[in-house]
Tab-separated table of C-alpha atoms in Angstrom:
chain	number	residue	atom	x	y	z
A	268	MET	CA	-18.914	-2.412	-20.349
A	269	ALA	CA	-16.095	-3.322	-17.902
A	270	GLU	CA	-16.885	-3.520	-14.184
A	271	TRP	CA	-13.509	-2.183	-13.089
A	272	THR	CA	-12.640	1.466	-12.442
A	273	SER	CA	-8.833	1.276	-12.122
A	274	ALA	CA	-6.047	-1.144	-12.964
A	275	VAL	CA	-3.051	-2.624	-11.134
A	276	GLY	CA	0.002	-3.508	-13.204
A	277	ALA	CA	1.758	-6.857	-12.868
A	278	ALA	CA	5.045	-5.304	-11.696
A	279	GLN	CA	3.293	-3.126	-9.094
A	280	LEU	CA	1.250	-6.030	-7.712
A	281	ALA	CA	4.338	-8.239	-7.607
A	282	ARG	CA	6.234	-5.614	-5.575
A	283	GLN	CA	3.407	-5.334	-3.075
A	284	LEU	CA	3.095	-9.106	-2.733
A	285	THR	CA	6.837	-9.619	-2.376
A	286	ALA	CA	6.982	-7.004	0.404
A	287	GLN	CA	4.522	-8.987	2.508
A	288	GLN	CA	5.927	-11.204	5.209
A	289	PRO	CA	4.745	-14.817	5.039
A	290	ARG	CA	2.399	-16.015	7.718
A	291	PRO	CA	4.388	-17.843	10.428
A	292	ALA	CA	3.577	-21.524	10.534
A	293	GLY	CA	2.187	-22.786	13.819
A	294	PRO	CA	3.584	-25.902	15.502
A	295	GLY	CA	2.858	-28.918	13.374
A	296	THR	CA	1.278	-26.937	10.556
A	297	ARG	CA	2.225	-27.346	6.909
A	298	LYS	CA	3.280	-24.607	4.576
A	299	PRO	CA	0.240	-23.554	2.502
A	300	PRO	CA	0.244	-24.318	-1.230
A	301	ALA	CA	1.686	-21.592	-3.443
A	302	TYR	CA	-1.713	-20.693	-4.917
A	303	ARG	CA	-3.191	-20.333	-1.409
A	304	ALA	CA	-0.371	-18.048	-0.276
A	305	LEU	CA	-0.852	-15.923	-3.398
A	306	ALA	CA	-4.621	-15.708	-2.888
A	307	ASP	CA	-4.111	-14.735	0.773
A	308	GLY	CA	-1.641	-12.058	-0.229
A	309	ILE	CA	-3.979	-10.447	-2.760
A	310	ARG	CA	-6.920	-10.650	-0.341
A	311	LEU	CA	-4.880	-8.851	2.337
A	312	LEU	CA	-3.946	-6.097	-0.109
A	313	VAL	CA	-7.635	-5.599	-0.865
A	314	LEU	CA	-8.642	-5.631	2.811
A	315	GLU	CA	-5.894	-3.118	3.570
A	316	GLY	CA	-7.070	-0.859	0.770
A	317	ARG	CA	-3.647	-0.961	-0.884
A	318	VAL	CA	-5.257	-2.541	-3.924
A	319	PRO	CA	-8.548	-0.703	-4.480
A	320	VAL	CA	-11.891	-2.426	-4.826
A	321	ALA	CA	-12.964	-2.630	-8.491
A	322	ALA	CA	-9.328	-2.599	-9.635
A	323	ARG	CA	-8.533	-4.738	-12.699
A	324	LEU	CA	-5.850	-7.309	-11.879
A	325	PRO	CA	-3.162	-8.373	-14.361
A	326	ALA	CA	-3.826	-11.259	-16.690
A	327	GLU	CA	-2.762	-14.643	-15.321
A	328	ARG	CA	0.216	-14.937	-17.702
A	329	GLU	CA	1.480	-11.396	-16.879
A	330	LEU	CA	1.340	-11.918	-13.121
A	331	ALA	CA	2.947	-15.358	-13.398
A	332	LEU	CA	5.917	-13.844	-15.247
A	333	ALA	CA	6.241	-10.978	-12.748
A	334	LEU	CA	6.212	-13.387	-9.770
A	335	SER	CA	8.247	-16.170	-11.467
A	336	VAL	CA	5.553	-18.752	-10.732
A	337	SER	CA	3.499	-20.972	-13.014
A	338	ARG	CA	0.375	-19.700	-14.712
A	339	THR	CA	-1.472	-22.598	-13.048
A	340	THR	CA	-0.613	-21.145	-9.627
A	341	VAL	CA	-2.038	-17.752	-10.559
A	342	ALA	CA	-5.132	-19.302	-12.124
A	343	ALA	CA	-5.795	-21.346	-8.965
A	344	ALA	CA	-5.298	-18.258	-6.763
A	345	TYR	CA	-7.737	-16.235	-8.864
A	346	GLU	CA	-10.265	-19.072	-8.703
A	347	ALA	CA	-9.941	-19.216	-4.900
A	348	LEU	CA	-10.489	-15.446	-4.663
A	349	ARG	CA	-13.567	-15.707	-6.878
A	350	GLY	CA	-14.949	-18.393	-4.589
A	351	GLU	CA	-14.397	-16.184	-1.540
A	352	GLY	CA	-16.002	-13.128	-3.136
A	353	PHE	CA	-12.798	-11.097	-3.487
A	354	LEU	CA	-12.615	-11.344	-7.287
A	355	GLU	CA	-15.084	-11.094	-10.147
A	356	SER	CA	-14.430	-11.936	-13.765
A	357	ARG	CA	-16.151	-11.655	-17.097
A	358	ARG	CA	-14.937	-12.930	-20.439
A	359	GLY	CA	-13.493	-10.061	-22.441
A	360	ALA	CA	-13.372	-7.707	-19.438
A	361	GLY	CA	-10.804	-9.486	-17.276
A	362	SER	CA	-10.845	-9.902	-13.482
A	363	TRP	CA	-11.286	-7.178	-10.903
A	364	THR	CA	-11.227	-6.998	-7.111
A	365	SER	CA	-14.359	-6.966	-4.981
A	366	VAL	CA	-15.417	-7.575	-1.378
A	367	PRO	CA	-17.911	-10.207	-0.219
A	368	ALA	CA	-21.409	-9.097	0.751
A	369	GLY	CA	-21.457	-7.792	4.317
A	370	ASN	CA	-17.785	-6.817	4.394
A	371	PRO	CA	-17.080	-3.106	4.844
A	372	LEU	CA	-15.214	-1.441	2.008
A	373	PRO	CA	-11.552	-1.035	2.974
A	374	ALA	CA	-10.256	2.481	3.525
A	375	ARG	CA	-6.735	3.573	2.632
A	376	GLY	CA	-6.682	6.242	5.320
A	377	LEU	CA	-7.422	5.939	9.010
A	378	GLU	CA	-11.083	6.805	9.330
A	379	PRO	CA	-12.560	7.001	12.854
A	380	LEU	CA	-14.424	3.963	14.119
A	381	PRO	CA	-18.208	4.252	13.593
A	382	PRO	CA	-19.990	5.235	16.842
A	383	GLU	CA	-22.103	2.059	16.819
A	384	ALA	CA	-18.938	-0.047	17.138
A	385	LEU	CA	-17.499	1.772	20.150
A	386	GLY	CA	-19.151	-0.530	22.703
A	387	SER	CA	-17.434	-3.717	21.532
A	388	MET	CA	-14.295	-2.501	19.722
A	389	ILE	CA	-11.275	-0.723	21.181
A	390	ASP	CA	-10.167	1.802	18.587
A	391	LEU	CA	-6.402	2.177	18.215
A	392	GLY	CA	-6.745	3.402	14.653
A	393	CYS	CA	-7.197	7.095	15.313
A	394	ALA	CA	-4.415	9.042	17.073
A	395	ALA	CA	-6.732	11.610	18.663
A	396	LEU	CA	-7.955	12.235	22.197
A	397	PRO	CA	-11.430	13.269	23.395
A	398	ALA	CA	-12.163	16.982	23.725
A	399	PRO	CA	-10.545	18.756	26.689
A	400	GLU	CA	-13.164	20.115	29.023
A	401	PRO	CA	-14.134	22.629	30.300
A	402	TRP	CA	-11.977	24.510	27.756
A	403	LEU	CA	-13.882	23.387	24.664
A	404	THR	CA	-17.218	24.574	26.040
A	405	ARG	CA	-15.714	27.842	27.271
A	406	GLY	CA	-14.194	28.506	23.865
A	407	PHE	CA	-17.450	28.043	21.991
A	408	ARG	CA	-19.504	29.998	24.495
A	409	GLY	CA	-17.093	32.891	24.153
A	410	ALA	CA	-17.208	32.528	20.371
A	411	LEU	CA	-21.004	32.824	20.371
A	412	ASP	CA	-20.713	36.064	22.339
A	413	GLU	CA	-18.405	37.450	19.626
A	414	LEU	CA	-20.285	36.100	16.598
A	415	ALA	CA	-22.805	38.931	16.030
A	416	PRO	CA	-20.554	41.329	14.025
A	417	TYR	CA	-19.479	38.498	11.713
A	418	ALA	CA	-23.061	37.324	11.203
A	419	HIS	CA	-23.787	40.596	9.384
A	420	THR	CA	-21.135	39.766	6.747
A	421	HIS	CA	-21.039	37.164	3.970
A	422	GLY	CA	-18.982	34.893	6.247
A	423	ASP	CA	-16.312	33.984	3.699
A	424	TYR	CA	-12.778	34.765	4.882
A	425	PRO	CA	-10.439	32.885	2.499
A	426	ALA	CA	-7.321	33.880	4.447
A	427	GLY	CA	-8.983	33.389	7.822
A	428	LEU	CA	-10.393	35.788	10.382
A	429	PRO	CA	-7.992	38.708	10.927
A	430	VAL	CA	-8.125	38.240	14.709
A	431	LEU	CA	-7.015	34.597	14.464
A	432	ARG	CA	-4.306	35.321	11.887
A	433	GLN	CA	-2.933	37.977	14.249
A	434	LEU	CA	-2.924	35.633	17.253
A	435	ILE	CA	-1.222	32.799	15.346
A	436	ALA	CA	1.401	35.245	14.030
A	437	GLU	CA	2.044	36.432	17.589
A	438	ARG	CA	2.573	32.858	18.753
A	439	TYR	CA	5.317	32.381	16.134
A	440	THR	CA	6.882	35.693	17.119
A	441	GLU	CA	6.925	34.570	20.768
A	442	ARG	CA	8.817	31.446	19.647
A	443	GLY	CA	11.518	33.633	18.150
A	444	ILE	CA	10.295	33.757	14.528
A	445	PRO	CA	9.020	37.256	13.715
A	446	THR	CA	5.772	36.771	11.808
A	447	MET	CA	3.155	39.097	10.332
A	448	PRO	CA	-0.547	38.213	9.943
A	449	GLU	CA	0.037	38.425	6.176
A	450	GLN	CA	2.186	35.278	6.526
A	451	ILE	CA	-0.717	33.215	7.904
A	452	MET	CA	-3.621	31.500	6.162
A	453	VAL	CA	-6.202	29.690	8.298
A	454	THR	CA	-7.353	26.373	6.797
A	455	THR	CA	-9.817	23.595	7.500
A	456	GLY	CA	-7.426	21.447	9.486
A	457	ALA	CA	-3.849	20.511	8.628
A	458	MET	CA	-5.138	18.247	5.855
A	459	GLY	CA	-6.762	21.265	4.218
A	460	ALA	CA	-3.489	23.165	4.473
A	461	ILE	CA	-1.406	20.409	2.874
A	462	ASP	CA	-4.016	19.781	0.194
A	463	ALA	CA	-3.887	23.471	-0.772
A	464	ILE	CA	-0.073	23.421	-0.848
A	465	CYS	CA	0.037	20.291	-3.018
A	466	HIS	CA	-2.384	21.759	-5.528
A	467	LEU	CA	-0.409	25.006	-5.730
A	468	PHE	CA	3.113	23.572	-5.930
A	469	ALA	CA	2.836	20.013	-7.217
A	470	GLY	CA	0.698	19.204	-10.238
A	471	ARG	CA	-0.069	15.678	-11.353
A	472	GLY	CA	3.080	13.683	-11.937
A	473	GLU	CA	5.297	15.925	-9.790
A	474	ARG	CA	7.651	14.248	-7.328
A	475	ILE	CA	7.103	14.717	-3.586
A	476	ALA	CA	9.726	13.375	-1.184
A	477	VAL	CA	8.242	11.893	1.996
A	478	GLU	CA	9.628	10.315	5.114
A	479	SER	CA	9.409	6.527	5.179
A	480	PRO	CA	7.304	5.767	7.160
A	481	SER	CA	5.004	8.794	7.112
A	482	TYR	CA	1.468	9.822	8.067
A	483	ALA	CA	-0.939	7.545	6.193
A	484	ASN	CA	-3.654	10.091	5.429
A	485	ILE	CA	-1.179	12.568	3.968
A	486	LEU	CA	0.356	9.876	1.771
A	487	GLN	CA	-3.072	9.011	0.426
A	488	LEU	CA	-3.946	12.679	-0.103
A	489	MET	CA	-0.814	13.055	-2.216
A	490	ARG	CA	-1.542	9.884	-4.176
A	491	GLU	CA	-5.047	11.138	-4.937
A	492	ALA	CA	-3.525	14.411	-6.155
A	493	GLY	CA	-1.463	12.435	-8.676
A	494	ALA	CA	1.922	12.927	-6.992
A	495	ARG	CA	4.853	10.573	-7.492
A	496	LEU	CA	5.977	9.770	-3.956
A	497	VAL	CA	9.708	9.402	-3.306
A	498	PRO	CA	10.278	7.674	0.066
A	499	VAL	CA	13.260	8.632	2.233
A	500	ALA	CA	14.011	6.244	5.094
A	501	MET	CA	14.083	7.564	8.642
A	502	ALA	CA	17.178	7.058	10.799
A	503	PRO	CA	16.966	4.077	13.191
A	504	GLY	CA	14.847	4.336	16.325
A	505	LEU	CA	14.125	7.882	17.444
A	506	ASP	CA	17.174	9.442	15.764
A	507	GLY	CA	15.150	11.558	13.335
A	508	TRP	CA	16.152	12.056	9.720
A	509	ASP	CA	18.839	10.237	7.775
A	510	LEU	CA	20.511	13.338	6.293
A	511	PRO	CA	22.799	11.538	3.785
A	512	ARG	CA	19.730	9.862	2.284
A	513	TRP	CA	17.864	13.159	2.166
A	514	ARG	CA	20.738	14.897	0.400
A	515	GLN	CA	20.940	12.106	-2.154
A	516	VAL	CA	17.188	12.109	-2.881
A	517	LEU	CA	16.989	15.893	-3.100
A	518	ARG	CA	19.986	15.953	-5.424
A	519	ASP	CA	19.046	13.020	-7.661
A	520	ALA	CA	15.225	13.174	-7.745
A	521	ALA	CA	14.846	16.979	-7.495
A	522	PRO	CA	11.349	16.719	-5.952
A	523	ARG	CA	9.106	19.773	-6.176
A	524	LEU	CA	7.980	19.318	-2.571
A	525	ALA	CA	9.178	17.456	0.500
A	526	TYR	CA	6.841	16.675	3.402
A	527	VAL	CA	8.305	16.092	6.884
A	528	VAL	CA	7.189	15.910	10.526
A	529	ALA	CA	10.063	17.287	12.593
A	530	ASP	CA	8.343	17.251	16.001
A	531	PHE	CA	7.383	13.794	17.322
A	532	HIS	CA	7.085	12.239	13.922
A	533	ASN	CA	3.927	10.327	13.061
A	534	PRO	CA	4.191	7.327	13.362
A	535	THR	CA	7.683	6.809	14.889
A	536	GLY	CA	7.702	9.615	17.493
A	537	ALA	CA	11.192	10.773	16.433
A	538	LEU	CA	12.288	14.338	17.197
A	539	ALA	CA	14.709	15.976	14.747
A	540	ASP	CA	17.426	18.042	16.417
A	541	ASP	CA	18.619	21.531	15.514
A	542	ASP	CA	21.497	20.327	13.332
A	543	GLN	CA	19.211	18.032	11.336
A	544	ARG	CA	16.727	20.854	10.796
A	545	ARG	CA	19.380	23.285	9.649
A	546	SER	CA	20.953	20.710	7.324
A	547	LEU	CA	17.654	19.687	5.741
A	548	VAL	CA	16.663	23.289	5.056
A	549	GLU	CA	20.039	23.928	3.421
A	550	ALA	CA	19.742	20.775	1.292
A	551	ALA	CA	16.202	21.653	0.216
A	552	ARG	CA	17.221	25.204	-0.669
A	553	SER	CA	20.125	23.931	-2.778
A	554	ALA	CA	17.835	21.504	-4.621
A	555	GLY	CA	15.078	24.051	-5.200
A	556	THR	CA	12.658	21.913	-3.191
A	557	VAL	CA	9.872	23.469	-1.111
A	558	LEU	CA	9.930	21.954	2.372
A	559	VAL	CA	6.491	21.423	3.953
A	560	VAL	CA	6.912	21.033	7.711
A	561	ASP	CA	4.036	19.543	9.718
A	562	GLU	CA	4.060	20.982	13.258
A	563	THR	CA	0.791	19.480	14.469
A	564	MET	CA	2.561	17.539	17.262
A	565	SER	CA	4.982	20.293	18.291
A	566	GLU	CA	3.211	21.208	21.544
A	567	LEU	CA	2.831	17.618	22.714
A	568	TYR	CA	6.181	17.158	24.459
A	569	LEU	CA	5.645	14.784	27.365
A	570	GLU	CA	8.787	15.270	29.456
A	571	ALA	CA	8.999	18.428	31.557
A	572	ASP	CA	12.789	18.709	31.164
A	573	LEU	CA	12.807	18.181	27.395
A	574	ARG	CA	14.489	20.994	25.478
A	575	MET	CA	12.586	21.471	22.243
A	576	PRO	CA	14.616	22.297	19.117
A	577	ARG	CA	14.022	25.515	17.205
A	578	PRO	CA	11.175	25.501	14.664
A	579	VAL	CA	12.333	24.462	11.204
A	580	CYS	CA	11.231	27.796	9.716
A	581	SER	CA	13.721	29.614	11.963
A	582	PHE	CA	16.472	28.258	9.673
A	583	ASP	CA	14.794	29.857	6.645
A	584	PRO	CA	14.661	33.574	7.515
A	585	ALA	CA	13.833	34.617	3.950
A	586	GLY	CA	10.832	32.293	3.893
A	587	SER	CA	11.669	30.997	0.426
A	588	THR	CA	12.060	27.306	1.301
A	589	VAL	CA	9.927	26.338	4.321
A	590	LEU	CA	6.131	26.230	4.544
A	591	THR	CA	4.935	25.450	8.077
A	592	VAL	CA	1.628	23.756	8.808
A	593	GLY	CA	-0.029	23.835	12.227
A	594	SER	CA	-3.334	22.614	13.620
A	595	ALA	CA	-5.643	22.492	16.615
A	596	SER	CA	-6.485	18.841	15.944
A	597	LYS	CA	-3.736	17.057	17.897
A	598	ALA	CA	-2.868	19.562	20.605
A	599	PHE	CA	-6.503	20.469	21.334
A	600	TRP	CA	-9.205	18.347	19.651
A	601	ALA	CA	-9.641	16.648	16.271
A	602	GLY	CA	-13.208	17.925	16.104
A	603	MET	CA	-11.855	21.479	16.020
A	604	ARG	CA	-11.090	21.559	12.297
A	605	ILE	CA	-8.747	24.542	12.394
A	606	GLY	CA	-5.329	24.496	10.757
A	607	TRP	CA	-2.972	27.098	9.335
A	608	VAL	CA	-0.052	27.712	7.015
A	609	ARG	CA	2.861	30.021	7.768
A	610	ALA	CA	4.748	31.114	4.645
A	611	ALA	CA	6.070	34.149	2.809
A	612	PRO	CA	3.326	36.728	2.058
A	613	ASP	CA	3.419	36.078	-1.702
A	614	VAL	CA	2.884	32.342	-1.117
A	615	ILE	CA	-0.033	33.074	1.200
A	616	ARG	CA	-1.587	35.333	-1.434
A	617	SER	CA	-1.304	32.556	-4.014
A	618	LEU	CA	-2.838	30.004	-1.642
A	619	VAL	CA	-5.702	32.363	-0.815
A	620	ALA	CA	-6.371	33.072	-4.504
A	621	ALA	CA	-6.480	29.351	-5.286
A	622	ARG	CA	-8.901	28.763	-2.429
A	623	ALA	CA	-11.716	30.388	-4.403
A	624	TYR	CA	-11.957	27.106	-6.319
A	625	ALA	CA	-11.856	24.912	-3.220
A	626	ASP	CA	-13.672	25.593	0.074
A	627	LEU	CA	-13.699	29.461	0.155
A	628	GLY	CA	-12.879	29.553	3.847
A	629	THR	CA	-12.931	27.947	7.279
A	630	PRO	CA	-16.011	27.997	9.581
A	631	VAL	CA	-16.217	31.318	11.426
A	632	LEU	CA	-17.475	30.003	14.761
A	633	GLU	CA	-14.599	27.532	15.131
A	634	GLN	CA	-12.077	30.255	14.287
A	635	LEU	CA	-13.593	32.517	16.937
A	636	ALA	CA	-13.424	29.677	19.481
A	637	VAL	CA	-9.714	29.062	18.820
A	638	ALA	CA	-9.027	32.803	18.926
A	639	ARG	CA	-10.842	33.063	22.231
A	640	LEU	CA	-8.832	30.203	23.712
A	641	MET	CA	-5.516	31.644	22.528
A	642	ARG	CA	-6.336	35.137	23.755
A	643	THR	CA	-7.578	34.155	27.244
A	644	GLY	CA	-4.972	31.506	28.111
A	645	GLY	CA	-7.423	28.635	27.713
A	646	TRP	CA	-5.338	27.150	24.891
A	647	SER	CA	-2.206	26.890	27.069
A	648	GLU	CA	-4.191	25.384	29.936
A	649	ALA	CA	-5.847	22.810	27.690
A	650	VAL	CA	-2.544	21.809	26.051
A	651	ALA	CA	-0.918	21.381	29.471
A	652	PHE	CA	-3.807	19.096	30.419
A	653	ARG	CA	-3.303	17.219	27.132
A	654	ARG	CA	0.364	16.593	27.937
A	655	VAL	CA	-0.475	15.034	31.294
A	656	GLN	CA	-3.204	12.910	29.714
A	657	ALA	CA	-1.013	11.723	26.817
A	658	ARG	CA	1.917	10.931	29.150
A	659	GLU	CA	-0.291	8.800	31.412
A	660	ASN	CA	-1.787	7.027	28.394
A	661	ARG	CA	1.664	6.398	26.918
A	662	ASP	CA	3.017	4.891	30.118
A	663	ALA	CA	-0.051	2.672	30.605
A	664	LEU	CA	0.060	1.397	27.033
A	665	VAL	CA	3.807	0.736	27.133
A	666	THR	CA	3.453	-1.251	30.357
A	667	ALA	CA	0.532	-3.283	29.020
A	668	VAL	CA	2.161	-4.121	25.669
A	669	ARG	CA	5.446	-5.116	27.303
A	670	ARG	CA	3.555	-7.434	29.635
A	671	GLU	CA	1.271	-9.072	27.043
A	672	LEU	CA	3.628	-9.042	24.032
A	673	PRO	CA	7.202	-9.164	25.333
A	674	ASP	CA	8.671	-10.006	21.907
A	675	TRP	CA	7.327	-6.792	20.318
A	676	GLU	CA	9.987	-4.084	19.984
A	677	PHE	CA	9.676	-0.303	20.207
A	678	GLU	CA	11.325	2.789	21.604
A	679	VAL	CA	9.329	5.091	23.861
A	680	PRO	CA	9.092	8.597	22.352
A	681	HIS	CA	9.340	11.762	24.416
A	682	GLY	CA	6.241	13.288	22.875
A	683	GLY	CA	3.499	13.015	20.311
A	684	LEU	CA	0.698	10.468	20.314
A	685	THR	CA	2.064	7.334	18.630
A	686	LEU	CA	4.152	4.244	19.274
A	687	TRP	CA	5.779	2.523	16.267
A	688	VAL	CA	6.010	-1.190	17.065
A	689	ARG	CA	7.916	-4.041	15.405
A	690	THR	CA	5.670	-7.076	15.788
A	691	GLY	CA	8.114	-9.895	16.396
A	692	GLY	CA	8.073	-11.166	12.819
A	693	LEU	CA	4.301	-11.171	12.438
A	694	SER	CA	2.531	-9.536	9.504
A	695	GLY	CA	1.047	-6.192	10.483
A	696	SER	CA	-1.676	-6.625	7.863
A	697	ARG	CA	-2.696	-9.993	9.287
A	698	LEU	CA	-2.593	-8.600	12.824
A	699	ALA	CA	-4.906	-5.772	11.788
A	700	GLU	CA	-7.305	-8.253	10.227
A	701	ALA	CA	-7.202	-10.595	13.230
A	702	GLY	CA	-7.535	-7.620	15.568
A	703	GLU	CA	-10.936	-6.784	14.090
A	704	ARG	CA	-12.041	-10.258	15.150
A	705	ALA	CA	-10.430	-9.960	18.571
A	706	GLY	CA	-12.106	-6.615	19.263
A	707	VAL	CA	-9.238	-4.163	18.756
A	708	ARG	CA	-8.723	-1.941	15.734
A	709	VAL	CA	-5.102	-1.245	14.858
A	710	PRO	CA	-3.505	0.133	11.678
A	711	SER	CA	-0.804	-1.981	10.083
A	712	GLY	CA	2.597	-0.687	9.073
A	713	PRO	CA	2.065	-0.714	5.282
A	714	ARG	CA	-0.476	2.096	5.610
A	715	PHE	CA	2.431	4.350	6.550
A	716	GLY	CA	4.739	3.312	3.741
A	717	VAL	CA	4.990	3.391	-0.023
A	718	ASP	CA	4.397	0.209	-2.051
A	719	GLY	CA	3.949	-2.254	0.793
A	720	ALA	CA	6.807	-1.304	3.118
A	721	PHE	CA	6.690	-1.914	6.905
A	722	GLU	CA	4.708	-5.140	6.854
A	723	GLY	CA	6.284	-6.091	10.183
A	724	TYR	CA	4.947	-3.051	12.091
A	725	VAL	CA	1.797	-1.617	13.630
A	726	ARG	CA	1.109	1.858	15.026
A	727	LEU	CA	-0.331	2.174	18.523
A	728	PRO	CA	-1.623	5.604	19.619
A	729	PHE	CA	-1.708	6.942	23.174
A	730	THR	CA	-5.490	7.180	23.266
A	731	VAL	CA	-6.366	4.668	25.984
A	732	SER	CA	-5.245	4.234	29.585
A	733	GLY	CA	-5.790	2.157	32.711
A	734	PRO	CA	-8.034	-0.905	32.264
A	735	VAL	CA	-8.716	0.000	28.631
A	736	ALA	CA	-4.988	-0.104	27.821
A	737	ASP	CA	-4.710	-3.470	29.589
A	738	GLU	CA	-7.653	-4.860	27.629
A	739	ALA	CA	-6.326	-3.456	24.344
A	740	ALA	CA	-2.980	-5.198	24.872
A	741	ALA	CA	-4.733	-8.448	25.801
A	742	ARG	CA	-6.778	-8.310	22.596
A	743	LEU	CA	-3.656	-7.580	20.563
A	744	ALA	CA	-2.048	-10.645	22.155
A	745	ALA	CA	-5.102	-12.696	21.179
A	746	ALA	CA	-4.821	-11.392	17.617
A	747	ALA	CA	-1.125	-12.290	17.544
A	748	HIS	CA	-1.984	-15.809	18.705
A	749	MET	CA	-4.551	-16.117	15.899
A	750	VAL	CA	-1.953	-15.095	13.329
A	751	ARG	CA	0.667	-17.496	14.683
A	752	ALA	CA	-1.862	-20.315	14.671
A	753	GLY	CA	-2.675	-19.584	11.046
A	754	ASN	CA	-6.315	-18.611	11.576
A	755	GLY	CA	-5.870	-14.841	11.472
A	756	ALA	CA	-7.722	-14.844	8.170
A	757	GLY	CA	-10.165	-17.581	9.030
A	758	ALA	CA	-12.969	-18.123	11.477
A	759	VAL	CA	-13.350	-16.097	14.644
A	760	ALA	CA	-11.066	-17.535	17.290
A	761	HIS	CA	-13.135	-16.136	20.139
A	762	GLU	CA	-15.929	-13.702	20.645
A	763	PRO	CA	-14.514	-10.348	21.909
A	764	ARG	CA	-15.921	-9.175	25.197
A	765	THR	CA	-17.978	-6.040	25.225
A	766	PHE	CA	-15.882	-3.296	26.790
A	767	VAL	CA	-17.176	0.200	27.416
A	768	ALA	CA	-14.458	2.805	27.958
């Protein structure tokens, strides 16, 4: 019986390898042999999770043809990977990827750092801030006071608690979009909302247009659902969407869904303006594409004088084109797994009906806590505190990175939680790998793209400040030095200092 559980085609692997940037040669260093460069490239794809563990690799002859190299080069690369523990082979079953004993399995999303590693590793992988206090405690204490009537029921509310649906609807109405509670479904986080939408609207093999780059965890969710992702490049810098590209993709590919982040895009921080929002809704309507708009960052504007554009759903008064997703995770706390969908009532009914085969509902106590915060003003106070915190973190991180890594390029966004950084020609994948050794965890650009794009980028979140931001930038500079010197994939260059935030 074969030891592999999936397979990677020769053409697909060749595209991913070709998209990688070569490791810069240090002063006086020689260019590595072709087989070594190929082995390093495959190993990085495995460590990044872009080629799964236990995936069958193409036969040597197939990959050699796809890469236009000799079969001997591929054979030598495979042999090197077997020696390092990244490849296993058996006659008649082929060769499949693996990881050496003691190495953690790579993850394709951005899982939080394990608690036991927090003392020695600075975590820049997760774009989430600690809980805002005292508002979190107040919310849950108030929720416990209101729990008794719900405890006498079965506890399953597939559409969400009526009180929370009403409050979320009122918040949209206050923003100028009249909304009824029947247009709201409460979900288990924004991920739960988008997962439900994908299952309802896009079966396996359906096309979904996505921004390029886009949020890594959502891209992986869609891949797991069997979607065919159609990337649409963002406009340069913080200019938002490239509307001509969007019109072309919507017209030519006719995707069933399109997923976008209009407010402080993750990872670039771009903010789409009113004209872009109106134009994209019109283009989606003409193409028959359902537009899924992620608003999880919409309240995190960091400049007091910033005029926020109108919500995307305000350009779709009939509610036939735009589905809006919101969440407590970014504006309040990631541990508060409360999200929601705003859509036409018939869409909400369909989502609720389909939920019977998924999670049945969202935890009651957390819904009561969010409702309590929204009703008493605690939500607004906590979000205002969040804005101050995120702005201070952003400014500290920007200052530290500019000082330690002056050749790295980025534009400072006016909101959100992320900085999208061009790494001066270095491989983001190799920086991420070297960063683990230097004591800083950072996600590389390819996690936010489709088929290996954005190798020359990393994403830095606004989650650290003060001395921690300074230390994080210093460790990133050490990782960059390791990559330039050619030992980013080799032995530990130095032992990271223990740093307790």
